[in-house]
Structures are given as C-alpha cells and as structure tokens.
Amino acid sequence: MSDIATHMRITGLQVTNDDVDSRSAAVAALKTAWGKITATENILGKAADVASAISGDGVPSVALGTEVQTAIQKRASAFLYNERPFDVGIVASSAALGIMSDEPHLSGWVIADVWAAALWSVLGFQQPLEDPKREALRLQILETARIRSTSGSEVARRRVAVGEFKKVELVAGEEEKFSSAFEKATASTIDALRRNSALDREELDFLWWSLRGRSRLLGKAFSESDGVVSAVAAGIEAASQLRRLPCEVHHDLVLAKLTNNPKVDLVELLARVGEDRSALGDPFADGFVARHPSVFPLLHALATGNANSDYAAVKRSAEEWAGRGLLEAGLETVLRNGPAKI
C-alpha cells in the first residue's frame, strides 16, 4: 500500500485514503486475474500495454484503461481513466510487480517468467523519463523485471537430486498392472535424469559455441565483421544454443566476442548490417516478433528492415546491442519451443 500511496503522487492531485484503498483493491484483483492468464501471447500483449502506460505520455491503451477502470470502480464508482490516466499505469504496474514477486520455479517457465522477460525487454529499450516521480516507477518495474528474469533463469538451471527407483508392489493375480506400476515407480527418477541431461547438453552446446571464433550466421569470423554487427550476431547465435531463458554467464560470454564497443542507433545499425540483415532477421519475420514489435524491437527491425521504434534514434553501445540480441532471441526461442526437457 505504501508504494501505491507514493506513486499516486505522480498525478499531482491530492491523494486521499479512499483513493489509495480503491487502487490497492484494484491491484489485488488484477494480480489475481492476470496470474491466471497462461497463454504466452496474451501475457506479452498485457506486459507491452503495462510498459506503455508507464512510459511516454502515460496515456494507456483503451483496453488496459478500461480494464483498470472496471477494477477501480468496484471501490470508487466515480473513477474514469481518461480523467486520471496515470492511475492506470500505477495500478497496472503494481499488479505486475505482484506477479513477479512469486518465487522462481525449477521449470524456468511460469507466468512470472514471461512477464519479467517481456517487461525487461520493453522497458530496457526505453529512455529515462524527465519526470522524476514517473521515472522512479518505471525504474522500479524495470529493475524488478530484470532481477526476476535473471534469478529465474539461474534457478531453472539447478540440477536436481536423482533418487532411487521406488519399489514396485503388486498383489497376486494383478500381474497385468506391472507396466503401469513400473512406470509410476521410475517416473521421478527418469524425469530428474532427463532434466539434468538437458541442462548438461545446453551447457556443453554453449561452451562449444563460446569457443568458436566464427559466426555461422555471418559466415565469417566475428573479428572480421563490423563491431556492432558481430555483437548482434553473437547475441542471436548464443540464444539459439539455450534451452531456458539466458542468464548472466551467457551474457558475459557473448560480450567476450566483441572486439570494440562503438555506439550506434537502430537506424545506423541497420545500415551497418546491410546484406547480412537477411541472415540475422529472416528467422524472425513472423510469429511472436511480428505480433509484438515493442517486446522485440531489435529482432523486428532486423526482420523488416524498418526502424519504426519510438527509441530508434537512441545511440547504444555494441555491448547493449549484443545483450539485447541475446535477451530478445532467447525469449523468442523459449516462447516458440518451450523449455527443452531432453
């Protein structure tokens, strides 16, 4: 409740106890409702809407504004979101914070993981806001999303203990049930072996990739390409080796491929990519990237050749572009395939 009371000062209006209570109730209701959304497509859209509502001019989409308005009106019937648009971003982002507060799961792919990766990607591509109060809220969501995503990816790579097979017990005359009983007795052990094997395989694949000095996407050594182009290629190639969302060690190994660290904006990056754009962008020409350009601004630009993002003119270092390539391609890979188990 204290965060709601603090962030509601963004509006510049006098804040009452009833205002705080009605918004807090709306946050709880939205957190519950959004926590039941399991379709990744819908989560991406919702996360993009939330990020948009706490950035730029702060005007929410009609869909998000209406949804938050309905939730608030249960305790404050006179509320209209078009009169207090900032309240929508405050309530919606607080609900997202609640979802991301859930503990990371060994699978690495629960609702909070999708929210965190999507919000990190969208907000991480934006520029700071001039209003310090609004920027404080944006940064809180961004940092929470980044920390939740990286911690979730670390937990998802923990090996689990492999237990012994359970004892198979059958009553005389029920021999035909042996097959199902044996499967039940061995399932947990085999699942643990499969999980650990998948993580071992990912680790080996990524290690071999990190030792290569040559980019398969570009068809030449990383050192022979433009610094920014090789950085983007490294991020995308690295993501293709992963079976879970990327974590910090993957980011560090991608940066090890960089020979220099120039700063360019998205328009300049596309110009430098030139004929290599097809190799880098064609795999992302449709699907999640096409439908959610704000979540995948770099991949969308590579796939279309257009730098239509609101933040396309912001200069970013090669390290930033490499990290973004890893994050976006890593998220797209898991969205498309799910976390690999074998």
Short mmCIF file of C-alpha atoms in Angstrom, two decimals:
data_model
loop_
_atom_site.label_atom_id
_atom_site.label_comp_id
_atom_site.label_asym_id
_atom_site.label_seq_id
_atom_site.Cartn_x
_atom_site.Cartn_y
_atom_site.Cartn_z
CA MET A 1 0.00 0.00 0.00
CA SER A 2 2.85 2.39 0.73
CA ASP A 3 4.12 2.07 -2.87
CA ILE A 4 0.67 2.90 -4.21
CA ALA A 5 0.45 5.94 -1.95
CA THR A 6 3.90 7.08 -3.06
CA HIS A 7 3.41 6.56 -6.78
CA MET A 8 -0.05 8.18 -6.78
CA ARG A 9 1.72 11.48 -6.10
CA ILE A 10 2.73 11.25 -9.77
CA THR A 11 -0.69 12.59 -10.69
CA GLY A 12 -0.08 15.87 -8.91
CA LEU A 13 -3.53 15.63 -7.36
CA GLN A 14 -4.44 15.40 -3.71
CA VAL A 15 -4.46 11.74 -2.67
CA THR A 16 -6.99 10.53 -0.11
CA ASN A 17 -7.18 7.35 1.93
CA ASP A 18 -10.10 6.22 -0.24
CA ASP A 19 -8.00 6.75 -3.37
CA VAL A 20 -5.23 4.55 -2.01
CA ASP A 21 -7.63 1.88 -0.74
CA SER A 22 -9.55 1.65 -4.03
CA ARG A 23 -6.35 1.43 -6.08
CA SER A 24 -4.87 -1.17 -3.75
CA ALA A 25 -8.01 -3.29 -4.09
CA ALA A 26 -7.79 -2.96 -7.86
CA VAL A 27 -4.15 -4.08 -7.79
CA ALA A 28 -5.09 -7.21 -5.83
CA ALA A 29 -7.93 -8.02 -8.22
CA LEU A 30 -5.80 -7.53 -11.33
CA LYS A 31 -2.91 -9.55 -9.91
CA THR A 32 -5.28 -12.46 -9.34
CA ALA A 33 -6.88 -12.16 -12.78
CA TRP A 34 -3.61 -11.72 -14.67
CA GLY A 35 -2.00 -14.52 -12.70
CA LYS A 36 -4.49 -16.88 -14.33
CA ILE A 37 -3.54 -15.92 -17.88
CA THR A 38 -1.49 -18.81 -19.21
CA ALA A 39 -1.42 -18.04 -22.95
CA THR A 40 2.00 -16.52 -23.60
CA GLU A 41 0.59 -14.45 -26.47
CA ASN A 42 -1.81 -12.73 -24.08
CA ILE A 43 0.87 -12.17 -21.44
CA LEU A 44 3.14 -10.47 -23.97
CA GLY A 45 0.35 -8.15 -25.05
CA LYS A 46 -0.57 -7.30 -21.49
CA ALA A 47 3.05 -6.65 -20.49
CA ALA A 48 3.55 -4.39 -23.51
CA ASP A 49 0.42 -2.42 -22.57
CA VAL A 50 1.62 -2.01 -18.98
CA ALA A 51 5.05 -0.82 -20.12
CA SER A 52 3.47 1.67 -22.49
CA ALA A 53 1.22 3.05 -19.74
CA ILE A 54 4.19 3.95 -17.50
CA SER A 55 6.30 5.48 -20.27
CA GLY A 56 5.93 8.12 -22.96
CA ASP A 57 2.94 10.40 -22.37
CA GLY A 58 1.47 7.98 -19.84
CA VAL A 59 -1.78 7.52 -21.77
CA PRO A 60 -2.82 3.85 -21.61
CA SER A 61 -4.35 1.77 -24.36
CA VAL A 62 -8.13 1.70 -24.39
CA ALA A 63 -8.14 -1.98 -23.47
CA LEU A 64 -5.88 -1.55 -20.42
CA GLY A 65 -7.55 1.70 -19.38
CA THR A 66 -10.98 0.09 -19.46
CA GLU A 67 -9.81 -2.99 -17.57
CA VAL A 68 -8.18 -0.96 -14.79
CA GLN A 69 -11.14 1.41 -14.66
CA THR A 70 -13.52 -1.50 -14.10
CA ALA A 71 -11.33 -2.81 -11.27
CA ILE A 72 -11.09 0.59 -9.55
CA GLN A 73 -14.81 1.33 -9.91
CA LYS A 74 -15.62 -1.58 -7.62
CA ARG A 75 -14.45 0.66 -4.77
CA ALA A 76 -14.58 4.10 -6.42
CA SER A 77 -17.56 4.23 -8.76
CA ALA A 78 -16.84 7.78 -9.99
CA PHE A 79 -13.39 6.94 -11.38
CA LEU A 80 -12.83 7.43 -15.13
CA TYR A 81 -9.44 6.52 -16.54
CA ASN A 82 -9.44 9.26 -19.19
CA GLU A 83 -9.58 11.83 -16.37
CA ARG A 84 -6.73 10.22 -14.41
CA PRO A 85 -4.70 8.22 -16.96
CA PHE A 86 -1.59 7.99 -14.76
CA ASP A 87 -3.58 5.96 -12.25
CA VAL A 88 -3.87 3.20 -14.85
CA GLY A 89 -0.12 2.80 -15.16
CA ILE A 90 0.34 2.93 -11.40
CA VAL A 91 -2.26 0.24 -10.73
CA ALA A 92 -1.30 -1.96 -13.68
CA SER A 93 2.43 -1.87 -12.92
CA SER A 94 1.78 -2.60 -9.25
CA ALA A 95 -0.21 -5.67 -10.28
CA ALA A 96 2.70 -6.74 -12.49
CA LEU A 97 5.06 -6.28 -9.55
CA GLY A 98 2.87 -8.59 -7.51
CA ILE A 99 3.01 -11.28 -10.18
CA MET A 100 6.80 -11.01 -10.47
CA SER A 101 7.17 -11.37 -6.69
CA ASP A 102 6.41 -15.09 -7.00
CA GLU A 103 9.39 -17.34 -6.27
CA PRO A 104 11.27 -18.68 -9.32
CA HIS A 105 10.35 -22.22 -10.35
CA LEU A 106 12.70 -25.01 -11.42
CA SER A 107 10.98 -25.19 -14.79
CA GLY A 108 12.07 -21.63 -15.57
CA TRP A 109 8.83 -21.11 -17.41
CA VAL A 110 5.96 -19.97 -15.25
CA ILE A 111 3.72 -16.93 -15.71
CA ALA A 112 6.08 -14.66 -13.79
CA ASP A 113 8.99 -15.61 -16.08
CA VAL A 114 7.12 -14.44 -19.19
CA TRP A 115 6.06 -11.19 -17.51
CA ALA A 116 9.57 -10.47 -16.27
CA ALA A 117 11.36 -11.13 -19.57
CA ALA A 118 8.79 -9.17 -21.58
CA LEU A 119 8.81 -6.14 -19.27
CA TRP A 120 12.60 -6.17 -19.08
CA SER A 121 12.81 -6.16 -22.87
CA VAL A 122 10.26 -3.38 -23.43
CA LEU A 123 11.34 -1.08 -20.60
CA GLY A 124 15.04 -1.72 -21.19
CA PHE A 125 14.76 -0.27 -24.69
CA GLN A 126 13.20 2.97 -23.47
CA GLN A 127 14.88 6.18 -22.45
CA PRO A 128 14.58 7.73 -18.95
CA LEU A 129 11.57 9.97 -18.35
CA GLU A 130 12.05 13.60 -17.41
CA ASP A 131 9.53 13.47 -14.56
CA PRO A 132 11.49 12.01 -11.60
CA LYS A 133 8.39 10.50 -9.98
CA ARG A 134 7.31 8.70 -13.13
CA GLU A 135 10.88 7.62 -13.80
CA ALA A 136 11.13 6.16 -10.28
CA LEU A 137 8.11 3.96 -11.02
CA ARG A 138 9.46 2.92 -14.44
CA LEU A 139 12.84 2.02 -12.96
CA GLN A 140 11.24 0.03 -10.16
CA ILE A 141 9.37 -2.12 -12.67
CA LEU A 142 12.42 -2.43 -14.95
CA GLU A 143 14.77 -3.49 -12.15
CA THR A 144 12.26 -5.90 -10.66
CA ALA A 145 11.73 -7.48 -14.09
CA ARG A 146 15.48 -7.74 -14.75
CA ILE A 147 16.25 -9.27 -11.36
CA ARG A 148 13.30 -11.69 -11.54
CA SER A 149 14.25 -12.79 -15.04
CA THR A 150 17.92 -13.39 -14.25
CA SER A 151 17.22 -15.10 -10.93
CA GLY A 152 14.55 -17.25 -12.57
CA SER A 153 16.97 -18.36 -15.29
CA GLU A 154 19.56 -19.28 -12.66
CA VAL A 155 17.09 -21.36 -10.64
CA ALA A 156 15.94 -23.07 -13.84
CA ARG A 157 19.47 -24.41 -14.33
CA ARG A 158 19.83 -26.07 -10.95
CA ARG A 159 20.41 -29.79 -11.18
CA VAL A 160 18.09 -31.92 -9.07
CA ALA A 161 18.94 -34.95 -6.99
CA VAL A 162 18.33 -38.26 -8.74
CA GLY A 163 16.53 -40.62 -6.41
CA GLU A 164 16.35 -44.40 -6.47
CA PHE A 165 13.51 -46.21 -8.20
CA LYS A 166 10.56 -46.79 -5.94
CA LYS A 167 9.65 -50.32 -5.04
CA VAL A 168 7.11 -51.98 -7.31
CA GLU A 169 4.49 -53.88 -5.34
CA LEU A 170 1.78 -56.00 -6.91
CA VAL A 171 -0.93 -58.18 -5.47
CA ALA A 172 -1.04 -61.77 -6.71
CA GLY A 173 -3.20 -62.01 -9.80
CA GLU A 174 -2.61 -58.39 -10.87
CA GLU A 175 0.49 -59.01 -12.98
CA GLU A 176 -1.11 -57.12 -15.89
CA LYS A 177 -0.67 -53.93 -13.88
CA PHE A 178 3.10 -54.32 -13.76
CA SER A 179 3.73 -51.96 -16.68
CA SER A 180 1.84 -49.00 -15.17
CA ALA A 181 3.22 -49.72 -11.69
CA PHE A 182 6.79 -49.82 -13.01
CA GLU A 183 6.27 -46.56 -14.88
CA LYS A 184 4.95 -44.90 -11.73
CA ALA A 185 7.85 -46.24 -9.65
CA THR A 186 10.51 -44.97 -12.05
CA ALA A 187 8.94 -41.70 -13.30
CA SER A 188 10.51 -39.28 -10.81
CA THR A 189 13.98 -40.78 -11.26
CA ILE A 190 13.78 -40.68 -15.05
CA ASP A 191 12.40 -37.13 -15.04
CA ALA A 192 15.33 -36.00 -12.89
CA LEU A 193 17.81 -37.68 -15.23
CA ARG A 194 16.18 -36.08 -18.26
CA ARG A 195 16.20 -32.63 -16.69
CA ASN A 196 19.85 -32.85 -15.67
CA SER A 197 20.78 -34.24 -19.07
CA ALA A 198 19.06 -31.36 -20.87
CA LEU A 199 20.90 -28.82 -18.74
CA ASP A 200 24.23 -30.63 -19.29
CA ARG A 201 23.61 -30.67 -23.03
CA GLU A 202 22.80 -26.94 -23.04
CA GLU A 203 25.96 -26.20 -21.08
CA LEU A 204 28.11 -28.19 -23.48
CA ASP A 205 26.47 -26.67 -26.56
CA PHE A 206 27.01 -23.18 -25.25
CA LEU A 207 30.59 -23.93 -24.25
CA TRP A 208 31.42 -25.18 -27.74
CA TRP A 209 29.75 -22.11 -29.23
CA SER A 210 31.74 -19.78 -26.97
CA LEU A 211 34.98 -21.38 -28.15
CA ARG A 212 34.19 -20.72 -31.80
CA GLY A 213 35.64 -17.58 -33.30
CA ARG A 214 33.49 -17.84 -36.39
CA SER A 215 29.89 -16.70 -36.84
CA ARG A 216 27.75 -19.20 -38.67
CA LEU A 217 25.09 -16.56 -39.32
CA LEU A 218 27.56 -14.14 -40.91
CA GLY A 219 29.70 -16.84 -42.48
CA LYS A 220 32.96 -15.34 -41.25
CA ALA A 221 34.96 -14.70 -38.11
CA PHE A 222 33.38 -12.38 -35.56
CA SER A 223 36.55 -10.28 -35.71
CA GLU A 224 36.13 -9.75 -39.47
CA SER A 225 32.68 -8.15 -39.14
CA ASP A 226 31.65 -4.66 -38.14
CA GLY A 227 31.80 -4.49 -34.34
CA VAL A 228 28.09 -3.81 -33.88
CA VAL A 229 27.02 -6.39 -36.46
CA SER A 230 29.15 -9.11 -34.89
CA ALA A 231 27.76 -8.12 -31.47
CA VAL A 232 24.17 -8.59 -32.63
CA ALA A 233 25.05 -11.84 -34.40
CA ALA A 234 26.75 -13.14 -31.25
CA GLY A 235 23.69 -12.42 -29.14
CA ILE A 236 21.31 -14.12 -31.57
CA GLU A 237 23.57 -17.14 -32.14
CA ALA A 238 24.14 -17.61 -28.43
CA ALA A 239 20.39 -17.66 -27.80
CA SER A 240 19.99 -20.49 -30.29
CA GLN A 241 22.12 -22.70 -28.04
CA LEU A 242 19.88 -22.19 -25.00
CA ARG A 243 17.08 -24.34 -23.61
CA ARG A 244 15.99 -21.84 -20.96
CA LEU A 245 15.98 -18.04 -20.77
CA PRO A 246 19.51 -16.58 -20.79
CA CYS A 247 21.32 -15.77 -17.54
CA GLU A 248 24.29 -13.57 -16.69
CA VAL A 249 27.04 -16.03 -17.60
CA HIS A 250 25.64 -16.29 -21.13
CA HIS A 251 25.66 -12.51 -21.36
CA ASP A 252 29.29 -12.39 -20.23
CA LEU A 253 30.37 -14.97 -22.81
CA VAL A 254 28.57 -13.10 -25.58
CA LEU A 255 30.39 -9.89 -24.65
CA ALA A 256 33.68 -11.79 -24.88
CA LYS A 257 33.10 -11.97 -28.66
CA LEU A 258 33.22 -8.17 -29.02
CA THR A 259 36.35 -6.60 -30.48
CA ASN A 260 35.25 -2.99 -29.90
CA ASN A 261 32.31 -1.13 -28.42
CA PRO A 262 31.06 1.62 -30.76
CA LYS A 263 27.75 3.41 -30.16
CA VAL A 264 25.09 3.47 -32.87
CA ASP A 265 21.33 3.95 -33.03
CA LEU A 266 18.94 1.47 -34.61
CA VAL A 267 18.93 3.22 -37.98
CA GLU A 268 22.74 3.16 -38.13
CA LEU A 269 22.77 -0.45 -37.01
CA LEU A 270 20.53 -1.49 -39.92
CA ALA A 271 22.77 0.41 -42.31
CA ARG A 272 25.85 -1.40 -40.99
CA VAL A 273 24.14 -4.79 -41.12
CA GLY A 274 23.45 -4.29 -44.83
CA GLU A 275 23.27 -7.56 -46.75
CA ASP A 276 23.61 -9.58 -43.55
CA ARG A 277 20.15 -8.49 -42.44
CA SER A 278 18.52 -11.45 -44.14
CA ALA A 279 20.69 -13.94 -42.29
CA LEU A 280 20.00 -12.25 -38.97
CA GLY A 281 16.36 -11.28 -39.39
CA ASP A 282 14.63 -13.79 -41.65
CA PRO A 283 14.10 -16.40 -38.89
CA PHE A 284 12.03 -13.79 -37.03
CA ALA A 285 9.95 -12.48 -39.94
CA ASP A 286 6.70 -13.76 -38.45
CA GLY A 287 5.38 -15.22 -35.22
CA PHE A 288 5.89 -13.54 -31.87
CA VAL A 289 8.31 -10.92 -33.19
CA ALA A 290 5.92 -9.73 -35.88
CA ARG A 291 2.99 -9.56 -33.47
CA HIS A 292 4.84 -7.87 -30.58
CA PRO A 293 7.35 -5.38 -32.01
CA SER A 294 7.66 -3.42 -28.74
CA VAL A 295 8.85 -6.58 -26.96
CA PHE A 296 11.28 -7.42 -29.78
CA PRO A 297 12.38 -4.05 -31.20
CA LEU A 298 15.77 -5.25 -32.44
CA LEU A 299 14.57 -8.50 -33.99
CA HIS A 300 11.59 -6.73 -35.56
CA ALA A 301 13.88 -4.15 -37.16
CA LEU A 302 16.18 -6.89 -38.49
CA ALA A 303 13.22 -8.86 -39.84
CA THR A 304 11.53 -5.91 -41.56
CA GLY A 305 14.41 -3.55 -42.30
CA ASN A 306 12.43 -0.75 -40.68
CA ALA A 307 13.44 1.14 -37.55
CA ASN A 308 9.99 2.31 -36.52
CA SER A 309 10.52 2.18 -32.77
CA ASP A 310 9.95 5.31 -30.69
CA TYR A 311 13.51 4.89 -29.42
CA ALA A 312 15.22 4.12 -32.74
CA ALA A 313 17.32 7.30 -32.57
CA VAL A 314 18.91 6.43 -29.22
CA LYS A 315 22.58 5.54 -29.54
CA ARG A 316 23.53 2.33 -27.77
CA SER A 317 26.86 0.59 -27.37
CA ALA A 318 27.73 -2.68 -29.10
CA GLU A 319 27.56 -4.31 -25.66
CA GLU A 320 23.95 -3.14 -25.29
CA TRP A 321 23.03 -4.43 -28.74
CA ALA A 322 24.67 -7.78 -28.00
CA GLY A 323 22.78 -8.10 -24.72
CA ARG A 324 19.54 -7.13 -26.42
CA GLY A 325 20.08 -9.70 -29.17
CA LEU A 326 20.59 -12.38 -26.51
CA LEU A 327 17.55 -11.32 -24.48
CA GLU A 328 15.14 -10.98 -27.40
CA ALA A 329 16.26 -14.09 -29.28
CA GLY A 330 16.39 -16.08 -26.04
CA LEU A 331 12.82 -15.11 -25.16
CA GLU A 332 11.59 -15.79 -28.69
CA THR A 333 13.20 -19.23 -28.69
CA VAL A 334 11.55 -20.33 -25.44
CA LEU A 335 8.21 -18.82 -26.47
CA ARG A 336 8.33 -20.83 -29.68
CA ASN A 337 9.70 -24.11 -28.35
CA GLY A 338 9.08 -24.10 -24.62
CA PRO A 339 11.88 -25.08 -22.19
CA ALA A 340 13.55 -28.21 -23.57
CA LYS A 341 13.48 -31.25 -21.30
CA ILE A 342 15.71 -33.57 -23.33
#
